[in-house]
Amino acid sequence: MTCSVFTVSSENFLLGSPESTILALSGGIGGAKLALGLTQAIPPEKLMIVGNIGDDFVHCGLHISPDLDTLMYTLSGKSDPEKGWGLAGESWAVMQAMEDMGGETWFQLGDRDLATHLERTRRLSEGDSLSDITTDFCHKFGIDSQIIPASNDSVRTIVETTEGDLSFQNYFVQNRCQPIATGLRFQGADKALPHPEFIKILQSPFLKAVLICPSNPFLSIDPILAVQGVREALRGCSVPVIA
């Protein structure tokens, strides 16, 4: 995607009807950077960001949504600019205590970051949807643009390796990509229903463009497209799809 194409598309979009919307599909670190730029160029009511949930997993009893969290932290200006993930100025007392007790510390969770996961897990256990929780978190973080998960159902990226199947975080973080990968699958995607607003905007006459953010196409974008009906709805769009 060149700057000139983006500029023209943005001008046409911004000058369009009040109901016009740009849809952005995003993973974590790379996609969040473009999403941040979009929020600075496009009014919040005209932008919808759909986040990948394939990386989601349960760790130490907590529901972790790495890509949604990176989007929220980045768009709120709270992310760690050096790491690209987590919160700036984070402390690590809990991880140190976990290490002292021989607990699992391969996936680093900062003290304030843990509050996000604790509250998300509590609310999920009480029946709240991932999208409602994400919307509330965005409001707390001062984010005006809409961030929604691709689905409220479980979709998990599984890396098939010569040493067996591993969840994405187990493969990428815990095992540092050492096992030889032989395939990928998105567990649950064939049964997962897309977020209603996601499909609604894909079918809307007010959709002006779909932007595929610069996230890993196999690990961050494909899990979104794998959700039931999404790929077909995207193919049926008559608007530019820009990657």
CSV table of C-alpha atoms in Angstrom, one decimal:
chain,number,residue,atom,x,y,z
A,1,MET,CA,0.0,0.0,0.0
A,2,THR,CA,1.6,3.3,-1.1
A,3,CYS,CA,1.2,6.6,0.6
A,4,SER,CA,-0.5,8.1,-2.5
A,5,VAL,CA,-3.1,5.3,-2.6
A,6,PHE,CA,-3.8,5.7,1.1
A,7,THR,CA,-4.1,9.5,0.9
A,8,VAL,CA,-6.6,9.4,-2.0
A,9,SER,CA,-8.6,6.7,-0.3
A,10,SER,CA,-8.7,8.7,3.0
A,11,GLU,CA,-9.8,11.9,1.3
A,12,ASN,CA,-12.6,10.1,-0.6
A,13,PHE,CA,-13.6,8.4,2.5
A,14,LEU,CA,-13.5,11.5,4.8
A,15,LEU,CA,-15.5,13.4,2.2
A,16,GLY,CA,-18.1,10.7,2.0
A,17,SER,CA,-21.4,10.3,3.8
A,18,PRO,CA,-21.5,10.5,7.6
A,19,GLU,CA,-22.2,6.8,7.8
A,20,SER,CA,-19.0,5.8,5.8
A,21,THR,CA,-16.7,3.4,7.5
A,22,ILE,CA,-13.2,2.1,7.1
A,23,LEU,CA,-12.6,-1.5,8.3
A,24,ALA,CA,-9.1,-2.5,9.5
A,25,LEU,CA,-8.1,-6.1,10.2
A,26,SER,CA,-5.2,-6.2,12.6
A,27,GLY,CA,-2.9,-8.5,14.6
A,28,GLY,CA,-0.6,-7.2,17.3
A,29,ILE,CA,2.6,-5.1,17.2
A,30,GLY,CA,2.9,-4.4,13.5
A,31,GLY,CA,-0.8,-4.0,12.9
A,32,ALA,CA,-1.3,-1.8,16.0
A,33,LYS,CA,1.2,0.7,14.6
A,34,LEU,CA,-0.9,1.3,11.5
A,35,ALA,CA,-4.1,1.2,13.5
A,36,LEU,CA,-2.7,4.0,15.7
A,37,GLY,CA,-2.0,6.0,12.5
A,38,LEU,CA,-5.6,5.4,11.3
A,39,THR,CA,-7.0,6.7,14.5
A,40,GLN,CA,-5.1,9.9,14.0
A,41,ALA,CA,-6.4,10.4,10.5
A,42,ILE,CA,-9.9,9.0,10.6
A,43,PRO,CA,-12.8,10.1,13.0
A,44,PRO,CA,-13.5,7.3,15.5
A,45,GLU,CA,-17.1,6.9,14.3
A,46,LYS,CA,-15.8,6.1,10.8
A,47,LEU,CA,-13.2,3.4,11.8
A,48,MET,CA,-13.7,-0.2,13.0
A,49,ILE,CA,-10.7,-2.3,14.0
A,50,VAL,CA,-11.1,-6.0,14.1
A,51,GLY,CA,-8.5,-7.8,16.2
A,52,ASN,CA,-7.1,-11.3,15.9
A,53,ILE,CA,-8.0,-13.7,18.7
A,54,GLY,CA,-6.0,-16.7,17.4
A,55,ASP,CA,-3.2,-16.0,19.9
A,56,ASP,CA,-5.6,-16.0,22.9
A,57,PHE,CA,-4.8,-18.6,25.5
A,58,VAL,CA,-5.2,-19.4,29.1
A,59,HIS,CA,-2.1,-19.0,31.2
A,60,CYS,CA,-1.9,-19.3,35.0
A,61,GLY,CA,-5.6,-19.5,35.0
A,62,LEU,CA,-6.0,-16.2,33.2
A,63,HIS,CA,-7.5,-15.5,29.8
A,64,ILE,CA,-4.8,-13.6,27.8
A,65,SER,CA,-5.7,-11.8,24.6
A,66,PRO,CA,-2.2,-10.6,23.3
A,67,ASP,CA,-3.3,-8.9,20.1
A,68,LEU,CA,-6.3,-7.2,21.5
A,69,ASP,CA,-4.2,-6.0,24.5
A,70,THR,CA,-1.5,-4.7,22.2
A,71,LEU,CA,-4.1,-2.8,20.2
A,72,MET,CA,-5.6,-1.3,23.3
A,73,TYR,CA,-2.2,-0.4,24.9
A,74,THR,CA,-0.9,1.1,21.6
A,75,LEU,CA,-4.0,3.2,20.7
A,76,SER,CA,-4.2,4.5,24.3
A,77,GLY,CA,-0.5,5.6,24.2
A,78,LYS,CA,0.3,3.3,27.2
A,79,SER,CA,2.3,0.6,25.4
A,80,ASP,CA,6.0,0.1,25.9
A,81,PRO,CA,7.7,1.7,22.9
A,82,GLU,CA,10.8,-0.5,23.2
A,83,LYS,CA,9.2,-3.9,23.4
A,84,GLY,CA,6.1,-3.0,21.3
A,85,TRP,CA,4.0,-5.0,23.7
A,86,GLY,CA,3.0,-4.6,27.3
A,87,LEU,CA,2.7,-1.3,29.3
A,88,ALA,CA,5.3,1.4,29.6
A,89,GLY,CA,6.9,1.8,33.0
A,90,GLU,CA,5.8,-1.7,34.0
A,91,SER,CA,6.9,-3.4,37.2
A,92,TRP,CA,7.5,-7.1,37.5
A,93,ALA,CA,7.0,-8.0,41.2
A,94,VAL,CA,4.5,-10.8,40.5
A,95,MET,CA,6.8,-12.4,37.9
A,96,GLN,CA,9.7,-12.2,40.4
A,97,ALA,CA,7.6,-13.8,43.1
A,98,MET,CA,6.5,-16.5,40.6
A,99,GLU,CA,10.1,-17.3,39.8
A,100,ASP,CA,11.0,-17.5,43.5
A,101,MET,CA,8.3,-20.1,43.9
A,102,GLY,CA,9.3,-22.0,40.8
A,103,GLY,CA,6.2,-21.0,38.9
A,104,GLU,CA,5.8,-20.5,35.1
A,105,THR,CA,7.5,-17.3,34.0
A,106,TRP,CA,8.1,-18.0,30.3
A,107,PHE,CA,5.2,-15.7,29.3
A,108,GLN,CA,6.0,-12.4,31.0
A,109,LEU,CA,3.1,-10.5,32.5
A,110,GLY,CA,3.7,-7.2,34.1
A,111,ASP,CA,2.0,-6.2,37.3
A,112,ARG,CA,-0.4,-3.6,35.7
A,113,ASP,CA,-0.9,-5.9,32.7
A,114,LEU,CA,-2.0,-8.6,35.0
A,115,ALA,CA,-4.9,-6.3,36.1
A,116,THR,CA,-6.2,-6.4,32.6
A,117,HIS,CA,-6.1,-10.2,32.5
A,118,LEU,CA,-7.6,-10.6,36.0
A,119,GLU,CA,-10.5,-8.4,35.2
A,120,ARG,CA,-11.1,-10.0,31.8
A,121,THR,CA,-11.1,-13.5,33.3
A,122,ARG,CA,-13.4,-12.5,36.1
A,123,ARG,CA,-15.9,-11.0,33.7
A,124,LEU,CA,-15.7,-13.9,31.2
A,125,SER,CA,-16.5,-16.2,34.1
A,126,GLU,CA,-19.6,-14.2,34.9
A,127,GLY,CA,-20.8,-14.5,31.3
A,128,ASP,CA,-19.8,-11.3,29.7
A,129,SER,CA,-18.6,-11.5,26.1
A,130,LEU,CA,-15.1,-10.8,25.0
A,131,SER,CA,-16.4,-8.0,22.8
A,132,ASP,CA,-18.3,-6.2,25.6
A,133,ILE,CA,-15.2,-6.5,27.9
A,134,THR,CA,-13.0,-5.1,25.1
A,135,THR,CA,-15.3,-2.2,24.5
A,136,ASP,CA,-15.4,-1.4,28.2
A,137,PHE,CA,-11.6,-1.6,28.5
A,138,CYS,CA,-11.3,0.7,25.5
A,139,HIS,CA,-13.5,3.3,27.2
A,140,LYS,CA,-11.4,3.0,30.4
A,141,PHE,CA,-8.2,3.5,28.3
A,142,GLY,CA,-9.7,6.6,26.6
A,143,ILE,CA,-9.9,5.0,23.2
A,144,ASP,CA,-12.7,6.4,21.1
A,145,SER,CA,-12.3,4.2,18.0
A,146,GLN,CA,-14.0,0.8,18.0
A,147,ILE,CA,-11.9,-2.3,18.6
A,148,ILE,CA,-13.7,-5.6,18.4
A,149,PRO,CA,-12.5,-9.2,18.4
A,150,ALA,CA,-13.1,-11.2,15.2
A,151,SER,CA,-15.4,-13.5,17.2
A,152,ASN,CA,-16.7,-13.9,20.7
A,153,ASP,CA,-16.2,-17.7,20.2
A,154,SER,CA,-12.9,-19.5,20.7
A,155,VAL,CA,-10.5,-19.6,17.8
A,156,ARG,CA,-7.0,-20.9,18.6
A,157,THR,CA,-4.0,-20.9,16.3
A,158,ILE,CA,-2.3,-24.3,16.5
A,159,VAL,CA,1.2,-24.9,15.2
A,160,GLU,CA,1.7,-28.4,14.0
A,161,THR,CA,5.3,-29.4,14.5
A,162,THR,CA,7.5,-32.5,14.3
A,163,GLU,CA,7.2,-32.6,18.1
A,164,GLY,CA,3.4,-32.4,18.2
A,165,ASP,CA,0.8,-29.7,18.2
A,166,LEU,CA,1.5,-26.5,20.1
A,167,SER,CA,-0.6,-23.4,20.8
A,168,PHE,CA,0.9,-20.4,19.1
A,169,GLN,CA,2.3,-18.8,22.4
A,170,ASN,CA,3.8,-22.2,23.4
A,171,TYR,CA,5.5,-22.5,20.1
A,172,PHE,CA,6.6,-18.9,19.6
A,173,VAL,CA,7.4,-17.8,23.2
A,174,GLN,CA,8.0,-20.9,25.3
A,175,ASN,CA,9.7,-23.0,22.7
A,176,ARG,CA,11.2,-20.0,20.7
A,177,CYS,CA,10.1,-21.5,17.4
A,178,GLN,CA,12.6,-24.3,17.8
A,179,PRO,CA,10.3,-27.3,16.8
A,180,ILE,CA,10.1,-27.6,13.0
A,181,ALA,CA,6.7,-26.3,11.9
A,182,THR,CA,4.8,-28.5,9.5
A,183,GLY,CA,1.4,-26.8,9.4
A,184,LEU,CA,-1.1,-24.4,10.9
A,185,ARG,CA,-4.7,-24.8,11.8
A,186,PHE,CA,-7.2,-22.5,13.4
A,187,GLN,CA,-9.0,-24.6,16.0
A,188,GLY,CA,-12.7,-23.7,16.4
A,189,ALA,CA,-12.8,-21.3,13.4
A,190,ASP,CA,-15.2,-23.4,11.4
A,191,LYS,CA,-17.7,-23.2,14.3
A,192,ALA,CA,-17.0,-19.7,15.5
A,193,LEU,CA,-19.5,-17.0,14.6
A,194,PRO,CA,-18.0,-13.6,13.5
A,195,HIS,CA,-18.8,-10.6,15.7
A,196,PRO,CA,-22.2,-9.3,14.4
A,197,GLU,CA,-20.8,-5.8,13.8
A,198,PHE,CA,-17.9,-7.3,11.7
A,199,ILE,CA,-20.2,-9.1,9.3
A,200,LYS,CA,-22.7,-6.2,9.3
A,201,ILE,CA,-20.0,-3.7,8.1
A,202,LEU,CA,-18.7,-6.1,5.5
A,203,GLN,CA,-22.2,-6.2,4.0
A,204,SER,CA,-22.9,-2.5,4.5
A,205,PRO,CA,-23.3,-0.1,1.6
A,206,PHE,CA,-21.4,2.5,3.7
A,207,LEU,CA,-18.2,0.5,3.8
A,208,LYS,CA,-15.5,2.4,1.8
A,209,ALA,CA,-12.4,0.2,2.2
A,210,VAL,CA,-10.9,-2.7,4.0
A,211,LEU,CA,-7.4,-2.3,5.2
A,212,ILE,CA,-5.3,-5.4,6.1
A,213,CYS,CA,-2.8,-4.1,8.6
A,214,PRO,CA,0.9,-5.1,8.4
A,215,SER,CA,0.6,-8.1,10.7
A,216,ASN,CA,1.8,-11.6,10.0
A,217,PRO,CA,-0.5,-12.9,7.2
A,218,PHE,CA,-0.5,-16.5,8.4
A,219,LEU,CA,-0.5,-16.0,12.2
A,220,SER,CA,-2.5,-12.8,12.6
A,221,ILE,CA,-4.7,-12.2,9.5
A,222,ASP,CA,-5.6,-15.8,8.5
A,223,PRO,CA,-7.2,-16.6,11.9
A,224,ILE,CA,-9.5,-13.6,11.3
A,225,LEU,CA,-10.4,-14.8,7.8
A,226,ALA,CA,-10.9,-18.4,8.9
A,227,VAL,CA,-13.8,-17.4,11.1
A,228,GLN,CA,-17.0,-18.8,9.6
A,229,GLY,CA,-18.3,-16.7,6.7
A,230,VAL,CA,-15.6,-14.0,6.9
A,231,ARG,CA,-13.6,-14.9,3.9
A,232,GLU,CA,-16.7,-15.2,1.7
A,233,ALA,CA,-18.1,-11.9,3.0
A,234,LEU,CA,-14.8,-10.2,2.2
A,235,ARG,CA,-14.7,-11.7,-1.3
A,236,GLY,CA,-18.2,-10.3,-1.8
A,237,CYS,CA,-17.2,-6.8,-1.0
A,238,SER,CA,-17.2,-4.3,-3.8
A,239,VAL,CA,-14.8,-1.9,-2.1
A,240,PRO,CA,-11.0,-1.8,-2.3
A,241,VAL,CA,-9.2,-4.4,0.0
A,242,ILE,CA,-5.8,-2.9,0.6
A,243,ALA,CA,-2.9,-4.9,2.1
